[in-house]
């Protein structure tokens, strides 16, 4: 048997609920037909938003929602999305050339904030710094946050049905400015950042700004940005990082080596975020640049989702994707002293989605269940956990044919309101694990609640025809002997009272 030590005195930090955030972009079927069906739709809706999605999303405590992109943000003019819906313009958007969809602007700022209120999440707006001027962003902040009756934009908001300010706190200063967001160098963006940030924070000093950071392992971006930023007034709260783990094999028919390859790529986020953090700390900028990993997840070849490729980037999500989510969230929990915000990409009908929807149909993916099982970590105090002998699994990399390795177990623990939440993912495709829990400095009650996500087939996923093929089971278990068994390719979340 393998010991899993829970070192309660060794606190890592508080797990910001915002680590469990989401992202919705005007791309493919995310907004239209995903979240939004329109007020006149036969699909049950709340002022146009798909009611079942609202209800199920709310149930997992979504803390923050990033919008409107992504790359879409960089050619979006917020003024197109306000006022009477039938008068709003139809535009080309960033993604029109990848799917021939036009932007009807039915969902704009007022609708987005309304959706956030429905699900109980903080709105996070990614502002366009590529094709809009700082003055335009000032006006957007004015529209959102100025007190009732004070400015022309506050009055316009009232005219549009929202007298009270939205109080949008989180504002991104661009998106992927190294790519779709202006194709800038780190130095050019850092100077642009300083310009926009000054205007934005002056408009509303209470807002929190998020700098557009690196693509995955591009550490040079962080270094070069920080070189310029660190000599400025340092108006920033978070610095973003995007990390996708690229698909290995067919999204629903991968082999065992591809299973492990995908998980190795997902696990690589830990080294990635730590190295960026080292650069940030190297410039003494940790106070201004907590990490905001506002796009993460598995990115498979297209076409495996229900729309069969009609919705850009839509993909199916199997137990493998759930495993990617479980190990990524464990890494965020274990690095909550560095990571303050994160958003899985994207909410519905897209990359690593929690939902797939079309017309009257809506299903949750296995990844949804991971977020549900892990929600007890939100706001908890992360404590150090160690497994005595975390087996090294050897496999053959489908990328280069070489021998590769990954640890069998991924785990994290936190304490909140007198309860311990422990989440463990067993990455082995065929071997279960028996753990002996060894709590240090705390004593656990003999009965615990457990959520388990497992399936006999690691390709398992949900479809409109079989919506509950994969779902978490919840039950009480006896842990008086401290023994916990985790089947192969499964994820558990255990909650126990501390006595
Ligand atoms: O999530 C899809 C796209 O991936 C986003 O628009 C962009 O920011 C990233 O490259």
Short mmCIF file of C-alpha atoms and ligand atoms in Angstrom, two decimals:
data_model
loop_
_atom_site.label_atom_id
_atom_site.label_comp_id
_atom_site.label_asym_id
_atom_site.label_seq_id
_atom_site.Cartn_x
_atom_site.Cartn_y
_atom_site.Cartn_z
CA UNK A 1 0.00 0.00 0.00
CA UNK A 2 1.10 3.53 -0.78
CA UNK A 3 1.00 6.32 1.82
CA UNK A 4 -0.57 9.65 0.89
CA UNK A 5 0.52 12.21 3.48
CA UNK A 6 -1.64 15.29 4.06
CA UNK A 7 0.63 17.78 5.77
CA UNK A 8 -1.96 20.14 7.24
CA UNK A 9 0.59 22.51 8.83
CA UNK A 10 2.28 23.08 5.46
CA UNK A 11 0.00 25.65 3.89
CA UNK A 12 0.57 26.60 0.26
CA UNK A 13 -1.95 29.45 0.17
CA UNK A 14 -5.63 30.12 -0.42
CA UNK A 15 -7.09 28.60 -3.56
CA UNK A 16 -8.70 31.52 -5.33
CA UNK A 17 -12.17 30.44 -6.48
CA UNK A 18 -11.26 32.21 -9.73
CA UNK A 19 -8.94 29.30 -10.58
CA UNK A 20 -12.18 27.48 -11.45
CA UNK A 21 -13.13 30.02 -14.11
CA UNK A 22 -14.57 29.74 -17.62
CA UNK A 23 -14.22 31.32 -21.03
CA UNK A 24 -16.84 32.05 -23.70
CA UNK A 25 -15.84 33.53 -27.05
CA UNK A 26 -17.87 34.58 -30.07
CA UNK A 27 -16.55 31.67 -32.06
CA UNK A 28 -18.34 28.77 -33.76
CA UNK A 29 -21.19 27.55 -31.56
CA UNK A 30 -20.07 28.89 -28.19
CA UNK A 31 -22.37 31.88 -27.88
CA UNK A 32 -25.01 31.28 -30.56
CA UNK A 33 -26.81 27.97 -30.03
CA UNK A 34 -24.45 27.20 -27.14
CA UNK A 35 -25.26 29.77 -24.47
CA UNK A 36 -27.76 31.87 -26.40
CA UNK A 37 -30.86 30.55 -28.14
CA UNK A 38 -32.79 33.82 -28.30
CA UNK A 39 -35.89 34.93 -26.47
CA UNK A 40 -38.27 33.64 -29.12
CA UNK A 41 -36.72 30.15 -29.19
CA UNK A 42 -38.69 27.00 -28.35
CA UNK A 43 -35.71 25.94 -26.26
CA UNK A 44 -36.46 26.94 -22.65
CA UNK A 45 -34.51 30.11 -22.02
CA UNK A 46 -34.03 32.92 -19.56
CA UNK A 47 -34.12 36.13 -21.54
CA UNK A 48 -32.53 34.30 -24.46
CA UNK A 49 -29.98 32.22 -22.54
CA UNK A 50 -30.36 28.45 -22.59
CA UNK A 51 -32.05 27.71 -19.23
CA UNK A 52 -30.64 24.21 -18.74
CA UNK A 53 -27.10 25.42 -19.27
CA UNK A 54 -27.64 28.26 -16.80
CA UNK A 55 -28.96 25.87 -14.18
CA UNK A 56 -26.19 23.28 -14.63
CA UNK A 57 -23.42 25.85 -14.78
CA UNK A 58 -24.67 27.58 -11.66
CA UNK A 59 -24.53 24.24 -9.84
CA UNK A 60 -20.73 24.08 -10.14
CA UNK A 61 -20.16 27.58 -8.70
CA UNK A 62 -18.53 29.29 -11.68
CA UNK A 63 -16.59 32.17 -10.14
CA UNK A 64 -15.58 34.16 -13.22
CA UNK A 65 -16.37 34.19 -16.95
CA UNK A 66 -14.05 35.66 -19.57
CA UNK A 67 -15.62 37.22 -22.70
CA UNK A 68 -15.83 38.14 -25.65
CA UNK A 69 -12.57 36.45 -26.75
CA UNK A 70 -9.98 35.20 -27.47
CA UNK A 71 -8.99 36.44 -30.87
CA UNK A 72 -12.57 37.63 -31.46
CA UNK A 73 -11.93 40.38 -28.94
CA UNK A 74 -9.36 42.02 -31.18
CA UNK A 75 -11.78 43.12 -33.88
CA UNK A 76 -14.77 43.65 -31.60
CA UNK A 77 -16.28 47.07 -31.09
CA UNK A 78 -18.42 46.95 -27.96
CA UNK A 79 -20.72 49.65 -29.35
CA UNK A 80 -22.03 47.15 -31.91
CA UNK A 81 -23.45 45.06 -29.07
CA UNK A 82 -25.61 47.56 -27.18
CA UNK A 83 -29.07 49.01 -27.70
CA UNK A 84 -32.15 47.46 -29.33
CA UNK A 85 -31.17 44.07 -30.67
CA UNK A 86 -32.95 44.44 -33.98
CA UNK A 87 -30.94 47.57 -34.72
CA UNK A 88 -27.52 46.08 -33.99
CA UNK A 89 -25.19 45.65 -36.95
CA UNK A 90 -24.15 42.32 -38.40
CA UNK A 91 -20.37 42.25 -38.75
CA UNK A 92 -17.57 40.14 -40.01
CA UNK A 93 -15.61 38.85 -37.08
CA UNK A 94 -12.13 37.44 -36.52
CA UNK A 95 -13.41 33.93 -37.12
CA UNK A 96 -15.63 34.62 -40.16
CA UNK A 97 -12.96 33.30 -42.49
CA UNK A 98 -12.90 30.04 -40.47
CA UNK A 99 -16.51 28.96 -40.74
CA UNK A 100 -18.24 31.68 -42.66
CA UNK A 101 -20.24 32.93 -39.72
CA UNK A 102 -21.20 36.58 -39.28
CA UNK A 103 -21.53 38.25 -35.90
CA UNK A 104 -25.17 39.24 -35.28
CA UNK A 105 -24.29 41.08 -32.06
CA UNK A 106 -27.34 39.68 -30.30
CA UNK A 107 -25.19 39.08 -27.27
CA UNK A 108 -23.36 42.21 -26.19
CA UNK A 109 -22.18 43.73 -22.95
CA UNK A 110 -25.62 43.98 -21.27
CA UNK A 111 -26.48 40.38 -22.13
CA UNK A 112 -23.06 39.11 -21.04
CA UNK A 113 -23.27 40.80 -17.66
CA UNK A 114 -26.83 39.52 -17.26
CA UNK A 115 -25.62 35.97 -17.96
CA UNK A 116 -22.85 36.37 -15.38
CA UNK A 117 -25.39 37.48 -12.79
CA UNK A 118 -27.59 34.48 -13.64
CA UNK A 119 -24.79 32.02 -13.00
CA UNK A 120 -23.24 33.95 -10.10
CA UNK A 121 -19.91 34.66 -11.83
CA UNK A 122 -17.79 37.81 -11.99
CA UNK A 123 -17.60 39.20 -15.53
CA UNK A 124 -14.10 39.42 -17.01
CA UNK A 125 -13.99 41.51 -20.18
CA UNK A 126 -11.05 41.13 -22.55
CA UNK A 127 -10.69 44.56 -24.13
CA UNK A 128 -9.64 45.12 -27.71
CA UNK A 129 -6.27 46.88 -27.79
CA UNK A 130 -5.49 46.02 -31.40
CA UNK A 131 -8.15 47.90 -33.33
CA UNK A 132 -9.70 50.18 -30.67
CA UNK A 133 -8.04 53.20 -29.09
CA UNK A 134 -7.58 53.70 -25.35
CA UNK A 135 -10.40 56.24 -25.51
CA UNK A 136 -12.80 53.60 -26.80
CA UNK A 137 -11.90 51.33 -23.89
CA UNK A 138 -12.34 54.23 -21.52
CA UNK A 139 -15.86 54.60 -22.89
CA UNK A 140 -16.55 50.87 -22.46
CA UNK A 141 -15.50 51.07 -18.80
CA UNK A 142 -17.59 54.22 -18.44
CA UNK A 143 -20.62 52.39 -19.91
CA UNK A 144 -20.14 49.48 -17.52
CA UNK A 145 -19.09 51.10 -14.31
CA UNK A 146 -20.14 54.77 -14.05
CA UNK A 147 -22.79 55.46 -11.41
CA UNK A 148 -26.37 55.90 -12.53
CA UNK A 149 -27.18 59.24 -14.12
CA UNK A 150 -23.63 60.58 -14.11
CA UNK A 151 -22.27 60.34 -17.66
CA UNK A 152 -23.75 60.09 -21.10
CA UNK A 153 -22.67 56.44 -21.23
CA UNK A 154 -24.19 55.72 -17.81
CA UNK A 155 -27.43 57.22 -19.12
CA UNK A 156 -27.18 55.12 -22.26
CA UNK A 157 -26.80 52.00 -20.10
CA UNK A 158 -29.90 53.03 -18.19
CA UNK A 159 -31.74 53.58 -21.47
CA UNK A 160 -30.70 50.03 -22.40
CA UNK A 161 -32.40 48.72 -19.28
CA UNK A 162 -29.57 48.74 -16.76
CA UNK A 163 -29.65 51.79 -14.49
CA UNK A 164 -27.22 50.40 -11.93
CA UNK A 165 -23.53 50.07 -12.79
CA UNK A 166 -22.30 46.61 -13.77
CA UNK A 167 -19.18 46.96 -11.62
CA UNK A 168 -17.03 44.96 -14.02
CA UNK A 169 -13.85 44.45 -12.05
CA UNK A 170 -11.65 42.32 -14.31
CA UNK A 171 -10.39 43.81 -17.59
CA UNK A 172 -7.96 42.15 -19.95
CA UNK A 173 -5.64 44.45 -21.86
CA UNK A 174 -5.72 42.55 -25.14
CA UNK A 175 -5.48 38.87 -25.93
CA UNK A 176 -2.56 36.90 -27.36
CA UNK A 177 -0.87 40.11 -28.42
CA UNK A 178 2.00 37.95 -29.73
CA UNK A 179 -0.45 36.50 -32.29
CA UNK A 180 -4.03 37.41 -33.24
CA UNK A 181 -3.96 40.35 -30.87
CA UNK A 182 -1.71 42.57 -32.96
CA UNK A 183 1.22 40.29 -33.76
CA UNK A 184 3.40 42.45 -31.52
CA UNK A 185 6.79 41.88 -30.00
CA UNK A 186 6.88 41.68 -26.22
CA UNK A 187 8.56 45.08 -26.07
CA UNK A 188 6.01 46.77 -28.34
CA UNK A 189 3.14 45.25 -26.38
CA UNK A 190 4.70 46.26 -23.06
CA UNK A 191 4.75 49.90 -24.23
CA UNK A 192 1.18 49.60 -25.54
CA UNK A 193 0.17 47.99 -22.27
CA UNK A 194 1.53 50.92 -20.29
CA UNK A 195 -0.46 53.34 -22.45
CA UNK A 196 -3.79 51.48 -22.21
CA UNK A 197 -3.36 50.55 -18.56
CA UNK A 198 -2.83 54.16 -17.54
CA UNK A 199 -6.06 55.27 -19.21
CA UNK A 200 -8.08 52.27 -18.06
CA UNK A 201 -7.09 52.47 -14.41
CA UNK A 202 -7.55 56.22 -14.39
CA UNK A 203 -11.11 55.74 -15.66
CA UNK A 204 -11.94 53.43 -12.78
CA UNK A 205 -9.18 52.87 -10.22
CA UNK A 206 -11.07 49.95 -8.68
CA UNK A 207 -10.68 47.71 -11.72
CA UNK A 208 -8.08 44.94 -11.94
CA UNK A 209 -6.04 44.76 -15.13
CA UNK A 210 -4.75 41.61 -16.75
CA UNK A 211 -1.73 41.88 -19.01
CA UNK A 212 -1.63 39.67 -22.10
CA UNK A 213 1.10 37.14 -21.43
CA UNK A 214 2.93 34.36 -23.14
CA UNK A 215 2.01 31.45 -25.29
CA UNK A 216 2.86 28.34 -23.28
CA UNK A 217 6.63 27.89 -22.95
CA UNK A 218 7.65 31.21 -24.51
CA UNK A 219 9.58 32.36 -21.44
CA UNK A 220 11.34 35.03 -23.42
CA UNK A 221 7.98 36.86 -23.81
CA UNK A 222 7.62 37.16 -20.05
CA UNK A 223 11.22 38.25 -19.59
CA UNK A 224 11.05 40.89 -22.31
CA UNK A 225 7.64 42.18 -21.21
CA UNK A 226 8.80 42.45 -17.60
CA UNK A 227 11.94 44.32 -18.62
CA UNK A 228 9.78 47.16 -19.97
CA UNK A 229 6.89 46.86 -17.52
CA UNK A 230 9.04 46.83 -14.39
CA UNK A 231 10.30 50.34 -15.14
CA UNK A 232 6.74 51.73 -15.38
CA UNK A 233 4.08 52.71 -12.86
CA UNK A 234 3.30 49.00 -12.65
CA UNK A 235 -0.45 49.21 -13.14
CA UNK A 236 -1.35 45.54 -13.34
CA UNK A 237 -2.80 42.85 -11.11
CA UNK A 238 -2.50 39.69 -13.21
CA UNK A 239 -0.47 38.45 -16.13
CA UNK A 240 -1.99 35.92 -18.46
CA UNK A 241 -0.63 32.68 -19.82
CA UNK A 242 -2.25 30.42 -22.42
CA UNK A 243 -1.52 26.72 -22.32
CA UNK A 244 -3.19 24.22 -24.62
CA UNK A 245 -2.23 20.57 -24.69
CA UNK A 246 -2.46 19.54 -28.29
CA UNK A 247 -4.45 16.48 -29.26
CA UNK A 248 -2.74 13.18 -29.47
CA UNK A 249 -4.56 10.79 -31.80
CA UNK A 250 -8.26 10.67 -32.51
CA UNK A 251 -10.23 12.54 -29.80
CA UNK A 252 -12.49 9.53 -29.15
CA UNK A 253 -10.44 6.60 -30.48
CA UNK A 254 -6.91 7.17 -29.17
CA UNK A 255 -4.60 4.33 -28.17
CA UNK A 256 -2.85 3.89 -24.82
CA UNK A 257 0.30 5.73 -25.82
CA UNK A 258 -1.85 8.62 -27.03
CA UNK A 259 -3.74 8.59 -23.74
CA UNK A 260 -0.46 9.08 -21.86
CA UNK A 261 0.97 11.55 -24.37
CA UNK A 262 -2.01 13.85 -23.88
CA UNK A 263 -1.63 13.63 -20.12
CA UNK A 264 2.11 14.32 -20.28
CA UNK A 265 1.39 17.46 -22.25
CA UNK A 266 -1.24 18.52 -19.73
CA UNK A 267 1.14 17.88 -16.83
CA UNK A 268 3.69 20.13 -18.55
CA UNK A 269 1.70 23.15 -17.43
CA UNK A 270 3.31 22.89 -13.99
CA UNK A 271 6.85 23.40 -15.21
CA UNK A 272 5.57 26.09 -17.58
CA UNK A 273 3.82 28.19 -14.97
CA UNK A 274 6.68 27.81 -12.50
CA UNK A 275 9.24 29.02 -15.00
CA UNK A 276 7.14 32.06 -15.97
CA UNK A 277 6.70 32.75 -12.29
CA UNK A 278 10.47 32.65 -11.79
CA UNK A 279 10.88 35.37 -14.41
CA UNK A 280 8.15 37.45 -12.83
CA UNK A 281 9.79 37.10 -9.41
CA UNK A 282 13.20 37.75 -10.96
CA UNK A 283 11.96 41.26 -11.79
CA UNK A 284 10.30 41.61 -8.37
CA UNK A 285 6.90 41.82 -10.11
CA UNK A 286 5.05 39.06 -8.23
CA UNK A 287 2.77 41.60 -6.56
CA UNK A 288 1.59 42.89 -9.95
CA UNK A 289 1.61 39.75 -12.03
CA UNK A 290 -0.10 36.85 -10.33
CA UNK A 291 -0.71 34.29 -13.05
CA UNK A 292 -4.00 34.30 -14.90
CA UNK A 293 -4.11 31.17 -17.06
CA UNK A 294 -7.16 32.36 -18.93
CA UNK A 295 -7.05 29.77 -21.70
CA UNK A 296 -6.16 26.17 -20.96
CA UNK A 297 -7.31 22.74 -22.03
CA UNK A 298 -7.04 19.96 -24.58
CA UNK A 299 -7.12 20.96 -28.25
CA UNK A 300 -7.99 18.02 -30.54
CA UNK A 301 -8.38 17.84 -34.29
CA UNK A 302 -11.75 19.22 -35.29
CA UNK A 303 -14.97 17.47 -36.17
CA UNK A 304 -15.57 15.06 -33.30
CA UNK A 305 -18.38 17.11 -31.72
CA UNK A 306 -22.08 16.70 -32.44
CA UNK A 307 -22.06 19.38 -35.17
CA UNK A 308 -19.47 17.29 -37.07
CA UNK A 309 -17.28 20.27 -37.80
CA UNK A 310 -19.91 22.96 -38.38
CA UNK A 311 -19.02 24.60 -35.06
CA UNK A 312 -15.42 25.72 -35.30
CA UNK A 313 -13.10 23.88 -32.88
CA UNK A 314 -15.98 21.85 -31.40
CA UNK A 315 -14.70 18.56 -30.05
CA UNK A 316 -15.91 15.61 -28.00
CA UNK A 317 -14.59 15.23 -24.47
CA UNK A 318 -13.81 11.78 -23.15
CA UNK A 319 -12.49 10.43 -19.85
CA UNK A 320 -9.07 11.47 -21.16
CA UNK A 321 -10.15 15.11 -21.25
CA UNK A 322 -11.62 14.75 -17.78
CA UNK A 323 -8.21 13.45 -16.68
CA UNK A 324 -6.51 16.49 -18.28
CA UNK A 325 -8.88 18.72 -16.29
CA UNK A 326 -8.35 16.83 -13.03
CA UNK A 327 -4.58 16.96 -13.20
CA UNK A 328 -4.54 20.58 -14.36
CA UNK A 329 -6.78 21.67 -11.49
CA UNK A 330 -4.62 19.72 -9.02
CA UNK A 331 -1.60 21.60 -10.37
CA UNK A 332 -3.40 24.94 -9.97
CA UNK A 333 -4.39 24.05 -6.40
CA UNK A 334 -0.81 23.07 -5.59
CA UNK A 335 0.45 26.35 -7.10
CA UNK A 336 -2.27 28.63 -5.75
CA UNK A 337 0.41 30.94 -4.39
CA UNK A 338 1.21 31.77 -8.03
CA UNK A 339 -2.03 31.19 -9.95
CA UNK A 340 -4.91 33.53 -9.13
CA UNK A 341 -7.24 33.12 -12.11
CA UNK A 342 -7.72 30.41 -14.72
CA UNK A 343 -10.30 29.71 -17.40
CA UNK A 344 -10.80 26.46 -19.25
CA UNK A 345 -11.29 26.98 -22.99
CA UNK A 346 -14.13 27.01 -23.80
CA UNK A 347 -17.51 26.69 -22.06
CA UNK A 348 -19.70 25.04 -24.69
CA UNK A 349 -19.45 23.56 -28.22
CA UNK A 350 -15.75 24.27 -28.52
CA UNK A 351 -12.39 23.03 -27.31
CA UNK A 352 -12.26 21.50 -23.84
CA UNK A 353 -15.95 22.17 -23.16
CA UNK A 354 -18.13 21.42 -20.18
CA UNK A 355 -21.24 21.35 -22.36
CA UNK A 356 -22.26 20.34 -25.85
CA UNK A 357 -25.53 21.78 -27.09
CA UNK A 358 -27.59 22.02 -30.24
CA UNK A 359 -31.21 23.05 -30.61
CA UNK A 360 -33.15 21.32 -27.81
CA UNK A 361 -30.19 19.09 -26.81
CA UNK A 362 -27.69 19.78 -24.07
CA UNK A 363 -25.25 17.39 -22.44
CA UNK A 364 -22.53 17.75 -19.87
CA UNK A 365 -19.11 16.30 -20.68
CA UNK A 366 -16.94 14.27 -18.27
CA UNK A 367 -14.97 17.49 -17.69
CA UNK A 368 -18.11 19.12 -16.26
CA UNK A 369 -18.14 16.45 -13.57
CA UNK A 370 -14.53 17.20 -12.65
CA UNK A 371 -15.42 20.84 -12.02
CA UNK A 372 -18.40 19.71 -9.97
CA UNK A 373 -16.34 17.27 -7.91
CA UNK A 374 -13.53 19.78 -7.34
CA UNK A 375 -15.68 22.74 -6.35
CA UNK A 376 -15.03 22.12 -2.63
CA UNK A 377 -11.48 23.41 -3.21
CA UNK A 378 -12.72 26.90 -4.08
CA UNK A 379 -11.56 29.29 -1.37
CA UNK A 380 -9.89 26.48 0.58
CA UNK A 381 -6.43 26.60 2.15
CA UNK A 382 -4.23 24.36 0.02
CA UNK A 383 -1.98 22.08 2.04
CA UNK A 384 0.97 20.03 0.94
CA UNK A 385 0.33 16.42 -0.02
CA UNK A 386 2.94 13.76 -0.83
CA UNK A 387 2.62 10.20 -2.07
CA UNK A 388 5.41 7.89 -0.87
CA UNK A 389 5.90 6.09 -4.11
CA UNK A 390 4.22 7.77 -7.05
CA UNK A 391 4.81 5.11 -9.65
CA UNK A 392 6.54 6.12 -12.83
CA UNK A 393 4.53 4.87 -15.84
CA UNK A 394 6.59 4.19 -18.96
CA UNK A 395 5.07 4.49 -22.42
CA UNK A 396 6.19 5.07 -25.99
CA UNK A 397 5.70 8.64 -27.15
CA UNK A 398 3.57 8.72 -30.31
CA UNK A 399 5.33 11.99 -31.16
CA UNK A 400 8.91 10.72 -31.46
CA UNK A 401 8.76 7.00 -30.70
CA UNK A 402 10.94 7.43 -27.63
CA UNK A 403 10.40 6.03 -24.15
CA UNK A 404 8.47 8.56 -22.04
CA UNK A 405 7.34 8.75 -18.44
CA UNK A 406 4.53 10.09 -16.33
CA UNK A 407 3.61 9.76 -12.67
CA UNK A 408 0.63 7.58 -11.97
CA UNK A 409 -1.09 9.86 -9.47
CA UNK A 410 -2.04 13.53 -9.48
CA UNK A 411 -3.42 14.94 -6.24
CA UNK A 412 -4.13 18.03 -4.15
CA UNK A 413 -5.81 18.82 -0.84
CA UNK A 414 -7.35 21.83 0.84
CA UNK A 415 -9.06 22.70 4.09
CA UNK A 416 -12.11 24.90 4.43
CA UNK A 417 -14.81 25.27 7.09
CA UNK A 418 -13.50 22.34 9.11
CA UNK A 419 -13.49 19.97 6.15
CA UNK A 420 -10.73 18.42 4.11
CA UNK A 421 -11.16 18.13 0.33
CA UNK A 422 -8.77 15.70 -1.31
CA UNK A 423 -8.77 15.10 -5.06
CA UNK A 424 -6.81 12.30 -6.67
CA UNK A 425 -6.56 11.27 -10.31
CA UNK A 426 -5.23 7.84 -11.23
CA UNK A 427 -3.66 8.25 -14.66
CA UNK A 428 -2.94 4.57 -15.16
CA UNK A 429 -5.14 3.18 -17.90
CA UNK A 430 -5.21 -0.31 -16.36
CA UNK A 431 -4.04 -0.42 -12.74
CA UNK A 432 -5.93 0.68 -9.67
CA UNK A 433 -4.21 2.25 -6.68
CA UNK A 434 -4.73 1.59 -2.99
CA UNK A 435 -3.73 4.52 -0.83
CA UNK A 436 -3.28 4.74 2.91
CA UNK A 437 -4.29 8.27 3.95
CA UNK A 438 -1.92 9.73 6.53
CA UNK A 439 -3.21 13.06 7.79
CA UNK A 440 -0.53 14.99 9.68
CA UNK A 441 -1.72 17.55 12.25
CA UNK A 442 -5.42 16.76 11.71
CA UNK A 443 -7.74 13.88 12.45
CA UNK A 444 -10.44 12.88 10.00
CA UNK A 445 -13.94 11.56 10.76
CA UNK A 446 -14.44 7.88 10.00
CA UNK A 447 -17.03 8.56 7.31
CA UNK A 448 -16.31 10.64 4.21
CA UNK A 449 -18.26 11.76 1.17
CA UNK A 450 -16.75 10.71 -2.09
CA UNK A 451 -17.38 11.65 -5.70
CA UNK A 452 -15.95 9.29 -8.29
CA UNK A 453 -15.70 9.69 -12.05
CA UNK A 454 -14.83 6.44 -13.73
CA UNK A 455 -15.75 4.20 -16.64
CA UNK A 456 -14.65 0.79 -17.83
CA UNK A 457 -13.66 2.36 -21.16
CA UNK A 458 -11.32 5.35 -21.06
CA UNK A 459 -12.71 6.55 -24.40
CA UNK A 460 -16.12 6.95 -22.79
CA UNK A 461 -17.98 10.19 -23.43
CA UNK A 462 -21.51 11.52 -23.47
CA UNK A 463 -23.65 12.04 -26.54
CA UNK A 464 -27.12 13.44 -27.18
CA UNK A 465 -28.26 9.80 -27.50
CA UNK A 466 -26.49 8.65 -24.33
CA UNK A 467 -26.15 11.75 -22.15
CA UNK A 468 -25.25 10.00 -18.89
CA UNK A 469 -22.75 7.45 -20.10
CA UNK A 470 -20.11 9.18 -17.97
CA UNK A 471 -21.14 10.91 -14.78
CA UNK A 472 -19.83 11.23 -11.26
CA UNK A 473 -21.27 8.97 -8.56
CA UNK A 474 -21.49 10.35 -5.04
CA UNK A 475 -21.65 8.23 -1.90
CA UNK A 476 -20.53 7.95 1.74
CA UNK A 477 -17.60 5.69 2.49
CA UNK A 478 -15.92 4.39 5.60
CA UNK A 479 -12.37 5.73 5.93
CA UNK A 480 -11.81 4.78 9.57
CA UNK A 481 -8.88 2.60 8.45
CA UNK A 482 -7.64 5.40 6.10
CA UNK A 483 -7.71 3.13 3.06
CA UNK A 484 -8.80 4.59 -0.25
CA UNK A 485 -8.96 2.66 -3.52
CA UNK A 486 -8.86 4.51 -6.83
CA UNK A 487 -9.72 2.45 -9.91
CA UNK A 488 -7.66 2.75 -13.09
CA UNK A 489 -8.29 5.87 -15.21
CA UNK A 490 -10.53 7.47 -12.62
CA UNK A 491 -10.80 10.59 -10.54
CA UNK A 492 -12.00 10.91 -6.98
CA UNK A 493 -12.91 13.83 -4.73
CA UNK A 494 -13.12 13.04 -1.04
CA UNK A 495 -14.57 15.35 1.59
CA UNK A 496 -14.16 14.52 5.25
CA UNK A 497 -14.88 16.40 8.46
CA UNK A 498 -11.83 17.32 10.51
CA UNK A 499 -12.52 16.28 14.12
O1 LIG B 1 -9.78 29.35 -27.75
C1 LIG B 1 -9.62 29.50 -29.14
C2 LIG B 1 -8.56 30.51 -29.49
O2 LIG B 1 -7.33 30.05 -29.02
C3 LIG B 1 -8.68 31.87 -28.88
O3 LIG B 1 -9.47 32.74 -29.60
C4 LIG B 1 -7.28 32.37 -28.87
O4 LIG B 1 -7.05 33.29 -27.83
C5 LIG B 1 -6.45 31.11 -28.77
O5 LIG B 1 -5.45 31.09 -29.70
#
